[in-house]
mmCIF file of C-alpha atoms in Angstrom:
data_model
loop_
_atom_site.group_PDB
_atom_site.id
_atom_site.type_symbol
_atom_site.label_atom_id
_atom_site.label_comp_id
_atom_site.label_asym_id
_atom_site.label_seq_id
_atom_site.Cartn_x
_atom_site.Cartn_y
_atom_site.Cartn_z
ATOM 1 C CA MET A 677 -31.052 18.242 3.073
ATOM 2 C CA ALA A 678 -31.348 18.203 -0.726
ATOM 3 C CA ALA A 679 -32.058 14.923 -2.464
ATOM 4 C CA ARG A 680 -29.472 13.419 -4.789
ATOM 5 C CA GLY A 681 -31.590 14.241 -7.829
ATOM 6 C CA ASP A 682 -31.847 17.871 -6.714
ATOM 7 C CA LEU A 683 -28.070 18.073 -6.268
ATOM 8 C CA LYS A 684 -27.549 16.705 -9.768
ATOM 9 C CA GLN A 685 -29.944 19.302 -11.144
ATOM 10 C CA MET A 686 -28.081 22.039 -9.271
ATOM 11 C CA SER A 687 -24.806 20.830 -10.795
ATOM 12 C CA SER A 688 -26.343 21.074 -14.269
ATOM 13 C CA GLN A 689 -27.580 24.607 -13.558
ATOM 14 C CA VAL A 690 -24.143 25.736 -12.419
ATOM 15 C CA LEU A 691 -22.516 24.131 -15.452
ATOM 16 C CA SER A 692 -24.928 25.853 -17.855
ATOM 17 C CA LEU A 693 -24.300 29.184 -16.154
ATOM 18 C CA LEU A 694 -20.508 29.048 -16.080
ATOM 19 C CA GLU A 695 -19.440 27.057 -19.122
ATOM 20 C CA PRO A 696 -19.946 29.688 -21.871
ATOM 21 C CA GLU A 697 -18.190 32.490 -19.985
ATOM 22 C CA LEU A 698 -15.243 30.370 -18.861
ATOM 23 C CA ALA A 699 -14.849 28.938 -22.368
ATOM 24 C CA ARG A 700 -14.475 32.479 -23.734
ATOM 25 C CA ASP A 701 -11.633 32.991 -21.248
ATOM 26 C CA GLY A 702 -9.870 29.813 -22.393
ATOM 27 C CA PHE A 703 -11.021 27.521 -19.577
ATOM 28 C CA GLU A 704 -12.739 24.164 -19.623
ATOM 29 C CA ILE A 705 -15.043 22.955 -16.863
ATOM 30 C CA LEU A 706 -14.139 19.334 -16.204
ATOM 31 C CA ASP A 707 -16.978 18.806 -13.750
ATOM 32 C CA VAL A 708 -19.300 20.499 -11.267
ATOM 33 C CA ARG A 709 -20.093 18.615 -8.067
ATOM 34 C CA VAL A 710 -22.676 19.781 -5.567
ATOM 35 C CA PHE A 711 -22.929 17.884 -2.286
ATOM 36 C CA GLN A 712 -23.722 18.264 1.402
ATOM 37 C CA GLY A 713 -20.738 18.564 3.732
ATOM 38 C CA GLY A 714 -20.172 20.040 7.165
ATOM 39 C CA GLY A 715 -23.826 20.969 7.459
ATOM 40 C CA ARG A 716 -23.703 23.205 4.390
ATOM 41 C CA LEU A 717 -24.008 22.912 0.653
ATOM 42 C CA GLN A 718 -20.645 22.464 -1.067
ATOM 43 C CA VAL A 719 -20.111 23.507 -4.686
ATOM 44 C CA ARG A 720 -16.867 22.243 -6.205
ATOM 45 C CA ILE A 721 -15.897 23.211 -9.749
ATOM 46 C CA TYR A 722 -12.941 21.583 -11.510
ATOM 47 C CA VAL A 723 -11.371 23.701 -14.249
ATOM 48 C CA ASP A 724 -8.426 23.417 -16.598
ATOM 49 C CA LEU A 725 -6.990 25.324 -19.533
ATOM 50 C CA TYR A 726 -8.368 24.334 -22.913
ATOM 51 C CA PRO A 727 -7.154 22.524 -24.954
ATOM 52 C CA ASP A 728 -3.684 21.816 -23.546
ATOM 53 C CA GLY A 729 -4.381 21.635 -19.796
ATOM 54 C CA GLY A 730 -1.712 22.418 -17.221
ATOM 55 C CA ILE A 731 -3.578 25.140 -15.357
ATOM 56 C CA THR A 732 -1.474 27.296 -13.018
ATOM 57 C CA LEU A 733 -2.432 28.688 -9.618
ATOM 58 C CA ASP A 734 -2.778 32.180 -11.092
ATOM 59 C CA ALA A 735 -5.044 30.947 -13.874
ATOM 60 C CA CYS A 736 -7.128 28.959 -11.392
ATOM 61 C CA ALA A 737 -7.527 32.090 -9.249
ATOM 62 C CA ARG A 738 -8.599 34.057 -12.328
ATOM 63 C CA ALA A 739 -11.227 31.430 -13.142
ATOM 64 C CA GLY A 740 -12.341 31.547 -9.509
ATOM 65 C CA ARG A 741 -12.990 35.292 -9.692
ATOM 66 C CA THR A 742 -15.158 34.828 -12.775
ATOM 67 C CA VAL A 743 -17.052 31.986 -11.115
ATOM 68 C CA ASN A 744 -17.674 34.025 -7.953
ATOM 69 C CA MET A 745 -19.030 36.961 -9.926
ATOM 70 C CA LEU A 746 -21.393 34.831 -12.021
ATOM 71 C CA MET A 747 -22.620 32.802 -9.049
ATOM 72 C CA GLU A 748 -23.415 35.925 -7.028
ATOM 73 C CA GLU A 749 -25.353 37.442 -9.908
ATOM 74 C CA ALA A 750 -27.331 34.275 -10.663
ATOM 75 C CA ASP A 751 -28.202 33.507 -7.018
ATOM 76 C CA ILE A 752 -28.888 29.825 -7.797
ATOM 77 C CA PHE A 753 -28.699 28.577 -4.223
ATOM 78 C CA ALA A 754 -30.910 29.648 -1.353
ATOM 79 C CA GLY A 755 -28.926 30.121 1.838
ATOM 80 C CA GLN A 756 -25.223 29.733 2.459
ATOM 81 C CA TYR A 757 -22.924 27.499 0.467
ATOM 82 C CA VAL A 758 -19.192 26.889 0.158
ATOM 83 C CA LEU A 759 -17.726 27.488 -3.289
ATOM 84 C CA GLU A 760 -14.430 25.924 -4.370
ATOM 85 C CA VAL A 761 -12.767 26.302 -7.756
ATOM 86 C CA SER A 762 -10.063 23.671 -8.148
ATOM 87 C CA SER A 763 -7.528 22.360 -10.621
ATOM 88 C CA PRO A 764 -8.072 18.730 -11.702
ATOM 89 C CA GLY A 765 -5.421 17.185 -9.450
ATOM 90 C CA ILE A 766 -4.249 13.610 -9.897
ATOM 91 C CA ARG A 767 -7.814 12.246 -9.671
ATOM 92 C CA ARG A 768 -8.796 14.098 -12.831
ATOM 93 C CA PRO A 769 -12.580 14.223 -13.329
ATOM 94 C CA LEU A 770 -14.019 12.702 -16.504
ATOM 95 C CA ARG A 771 -17.295 14.073 -17.881
ATOM 96 C CA LEU A 772 -17.276 14.581 -21.637
ATOM 97 C CA PRO A 773 -16.847 11.831 -24.257
ATOM 98 C CA ARG A 774 -13.408 13.161 -25.184
ATOM 99 C CA HIS A 775 -12.355 12.903 -21.528
ATOM 100 C CA PHE A 776 -13.163 9.186 -21.547
ATOM 101 C CA ALA A 777 -11.540 8.675 -24.942
ATOM 102 C CA ALA A 778 -8.317 10.198 -23.587
ATOM 103 C CA ALA A 779 -8.474 7.905 -20.531
ATOM 104 C CA VAL A 780 -8.514 4.596 -22.455
ATOM 105 C CA GLY A 781 -5.814 2.352 -21.016
ATOM 106 C CA ARG A 782 -5.896 4.131 -17.649
ATOM 107 C CA LYS A 783 -7.456 3.054 -14.366
ATOM 108 C CA VAL A 784 -10.746 4.776 -13.579
ATOM 109 C CA ASP A 785 -13.150 5.101 -10.659
ATOM 110 C CA LEU A 786 -16.832 5.278 -11.688
ATOM 111 C CA LYS A 787 -19.935 5.977 -9.626
ATOM 112 C CA LEU A 788 -22.973 4.621 -11.442
ATOM 113 C CA SER A 789 -26.696 5.092 -11.075
ATOM 114 C CA ALA A 790 -28.438 1.931 -9.870
ATOM 115 C CA PRO A 791 -31.965 1.004 -8.698
ATOM 116 C CA SER A 792 -30.733 0.799 -5.111
ATOM 117 C CA GLY A 793 -28.870 4.108 -5.254
ATOM 118 C CA ARG A 794 -25.307 4.229 -6.564
ATOM 119 C CA GLU A 795 -22.731 1.568 -7.207
ATOM 120 C CA ARG A 796 -19.006 1.858 -7.740
ATOM 121 C CA LEU A 797 -16.850 0.346 -10.457
ATOM 122 C CA ARG A 798 -13.065 0.538 -10.558
ATOM 123 C CA GLY A 799 -10.756 -0.925 -13.149
ATOM 124 C CA ILE A 800 -8.962 -0.328 -16.432
ATOM 125 C CA LEU A 801 -10.903 1.514 -19.126
ATOM 126 C CA VAL A 802 -10.123 -0.755 -22.072
ATOM 127 C CA ASP A 803 -12.382 0.840 -24.686
ATOM 128 C CA PHE A 804 -14.839 3.679 -25.310
ATOM 129 C CA ASP A 805 -16.988 3.973 -28.442
ATOM 130 C CA GLY A 806 -18.624 7.300 -27.660
ATOM 131 C CA GLN A 807 -21.656 5.790 -25.934
ATOM 132 C CA ARG A 808 -20.392 2.854 -23.921
ATOM 133 C CA LEU A 809 -17.347 2.199 -21.753
ATOM 134 C CA ARG A 810 -15.748 -1.214 -21.380
ATOM 135 C CA VAL A 811 -14.005 -1.605 -18.013
ATOM 136 C CA ARG A 812 -11.939 -4.513 -16.743
ATOM 137 C CA PRO A 813 -12.158 -4.649 -12.910
ATOM 138 C CA PRO A 814 -9.692 -6.554 -10.687
ATOM 139 C CA ALA A 815 -9.940 -10.324 -10.990
ATOM 140 C CA PRO A 816 -12.091 -11.847 -8.207
ATOM 141 C CA GLY A 817 -10.022 -12.588 -5.134
ATOM 142 C CA ARG A 818 -6.914 -10.974 -6.580
ATOM 143 C CA GLY A 819 -7.403 -7.418 -5.331
ATOM 144 C CA ASP A 820 -6.142 -4.454 -7.328
ATOM 145 C CA GLU A 821 -2.917 -6.055 -8.466
ATOM 146 C CA ASP A 822 -4.284 -8.140 -11.334
ATOM 147 C CA THR A 823 -6.950 -7.258 -13.873
ATOM 148 C CA ALA A 824 -5.794 -9.549 -16.672
ATOM 149 C CA GLU A 825 -8.221 -12.380 -15.865
ATOM 150 C CA ALA A 826 -11.284 -10.306 -14.934
ATOM 151 C CA GLU A 827 -14.388 -10.174 -17.096
ATOM 152 C CA ILE A 828 -14.902 -6.894 -18.950
ATOM 153 C CA ILE A 829 -17.987 -4.902 -17.908
ATOM 154 C CA ALA A 830 -19.856 -2.637 -20.347
ATOM 155 C CA VAL A 831 -21.272 0.600 -18.934
ATOM 156 C CA GLU A 832 -23.557 3.043 -20.738
ATOM 157 C CA LEU A 833 -22.290 6.614 -20.581
ATOM 158 C CA GLY A 834 -25.668 7.785 -19.292
ATOM 159 C CA ARG A 835 -25.325 5.674 -16.129
ATOM 160 C CA ILE A 836 -22.228 7.495 -14.940
ATOM 161 C CA GLN A 837 -22.860 9.913 -12.079
ATOM 162 C CA GLU A 838 -19.206 10.702 -11.376
ATOM 163 C CA ALA A 839 -15.960 9.549 -12.945
ATOM 164 C CA ASN A 840 -12.300 10.103 -12.129
ATOM 165 C CA LEU A 841 -8.917 8.775 -13.042
ATOM 166 C CA ASP A 842 -7.857 6.401 -10.283
ATOM 167 C CA PRO A 843 -4.196 6.928 -9.328
ATOM 168 C CA GLU A 844 -4.815 5.305 -5.918
ATOM 169 C CA PHE A 845 -5.679 2.128 -7.770
ATOM 170 C CA ASP A 846 -2.516 2.548 -9.882
ATOM 171 C CA ALA A 847 -0.394 3.060 -6.754
ATOM 172 C CA ARG A 848 -1.729 -0.071 -5.092
ATOM 173 C CA ALA A 849 -1.104 -2.052 -8.254
ATOM 174 C CA LEU A 850 2.514 -0.859 -8.288
ATOM 175 C CA ILE A 851 2.936 -1.678 -4.597
ATOM 176 C CA ASN A 852 1.496 -5.151 -5.079
ATOM 177 C CA ALA A 853 3.666 -5.734 -8.138
ATOM 178 C CA ASP A 854 6.732 -4.718 -6.111
ATOM 179 C CA ARG A 855 5.707 -7.099 -3.330
ATOM 180 C CA ARG A 856 5.365 -9.948 -5.834
ATOM 181 C CA ARG A 857 8.799 -9.130 -7.274
ATOM 182 C CA LYS A 858 10.444 -9.119 -3.824
ATOM 183 C CA LYS A 859 8.686 -12.355 -2.898
ATOM 184 C CA GLN A 860 9.983 -13.970 -6.071
ATOM 185 C CA GLU A 861 13.510 -12.720 -5.324
ATOM 186 C CA ARG A 862 13.379 -14.217 -1.802
ATOM 187 C CA ARG A 863 12.159 -17.531 -3.217
ATOM 188 C CA GLN A 864 15.004 -17.586 -5.738
ATOM 189 C CA LYS A 865 17.557 -16.837 -2.997
ATOM 190 C CA ARG A 866 16.226 -19.688 -0.842
ATOM 191 C CA GLN A 867 16.438 -22.072 -3.782
ATOM 192 C CA SER A 868 19.963 -20.879 -4.532
ATOM 193 C CA ARG A 869 21.052 -21.494 -0.915
ATOM 194 C CA LYS A 870 19.584 -25.009 -1.000
ATOM 195 C CA LYS A 871 21.520 -25.820 -4.163
ATOM 196 C CA THR A 872 24.721 -24.478 -2.585
ATOM 197 C CA LYS A 873 24.244 -26.621 0.539
ATOM 198 C CA ARG A 874 23.665 -29.748 -1.559
ATOM 199 C CA SER A 875 26.811 -29.146 -3.605
ATOM 200 C CA ARG A 876 29.153 -28.520 -0.633
ATOM 201 C CA PRO A 877 29.482 -32.137 0.688
ATOM 202 C CA ARG A 878 30.624 -33.398 -2.714
ATOM 203 C CA ALA A 879 33.100 -30.538 -2.991
ATOM 204 C CA ASP A 880 34.398 -31.341 0.518
ATOM 205 C CA ARG A 881 34.845 -35.028 -0.398
ATOM 206 C CA LEU A 882 36.795 -34.090 -3.498
ATOM 207 C CA ALA A 883 39.014 -31.803 -1.434
ATOM 208 C CA ARG A 884 39.652 -34.573 1.146
ATOM 209 C CA ASN A 885 40.416 -37.084 -1.601
ATOM 210 C CA ASP A 886 42.919 -34.669 -3.100
ATOM 211 C CA ARG A 887 44.631 -34.250 0.278
ATOM 212 C CA SER A 888 44.726 -38.052 0.785
ATOM 213 C CA SER A 889 46.324 -38.547 -2.623
ATOM 214 C CA HIS A 890 49.016 -36.028 -1.807
ATOM 215 C CA ASP A 891 49.718 -37.685 1.571
ATOM 216 C CA GLU A 892 50.097 -41.138 0.014
ATOM 217 C CA SER A 893 52.499 -39.851 -2.574
#
């Protein structure tokens, strides 16, 4: 099994091989990821149209044919491997500085290099200056639904091993926000019912007093 450093080097080799040719055809490589899976080497290449994005299935297939041809000629990998050419999907990969600049204000999922291996950071990308990202993770003990009170973490661009937009994080935040809204609505209804119950006895007394006045007259 290849070491993580070797896999990263393989990714760089594939990127260097494919990027010029695909760029001439109007494609952008968002990322190349090489990993072990199912007992074989997996090579996954994310492509999109440049500069506007919105790649179609036909365009993705066309990019795939170019990738297959170049990979066969270069023979980078010894042995069998599985090659996949994919559109970005909702978890759009982030690799270049302009990718991160475009993602400011969005939720991101980062895998970072660390002395003990890799660590993960998820949160809102609040700023990017070209060299450093500033990410606000969820507040401690609050889960994904609240990032407003969390301390911002600075991350050097060179530490990032993989990066994606994080729609799963966004979805959970929306779900949690909806739960908070419904909880607040239930609380308001309970308070409203309590107020109604307290006001009924007085209304009943007034009604009885009115009936008594009519009877006496």
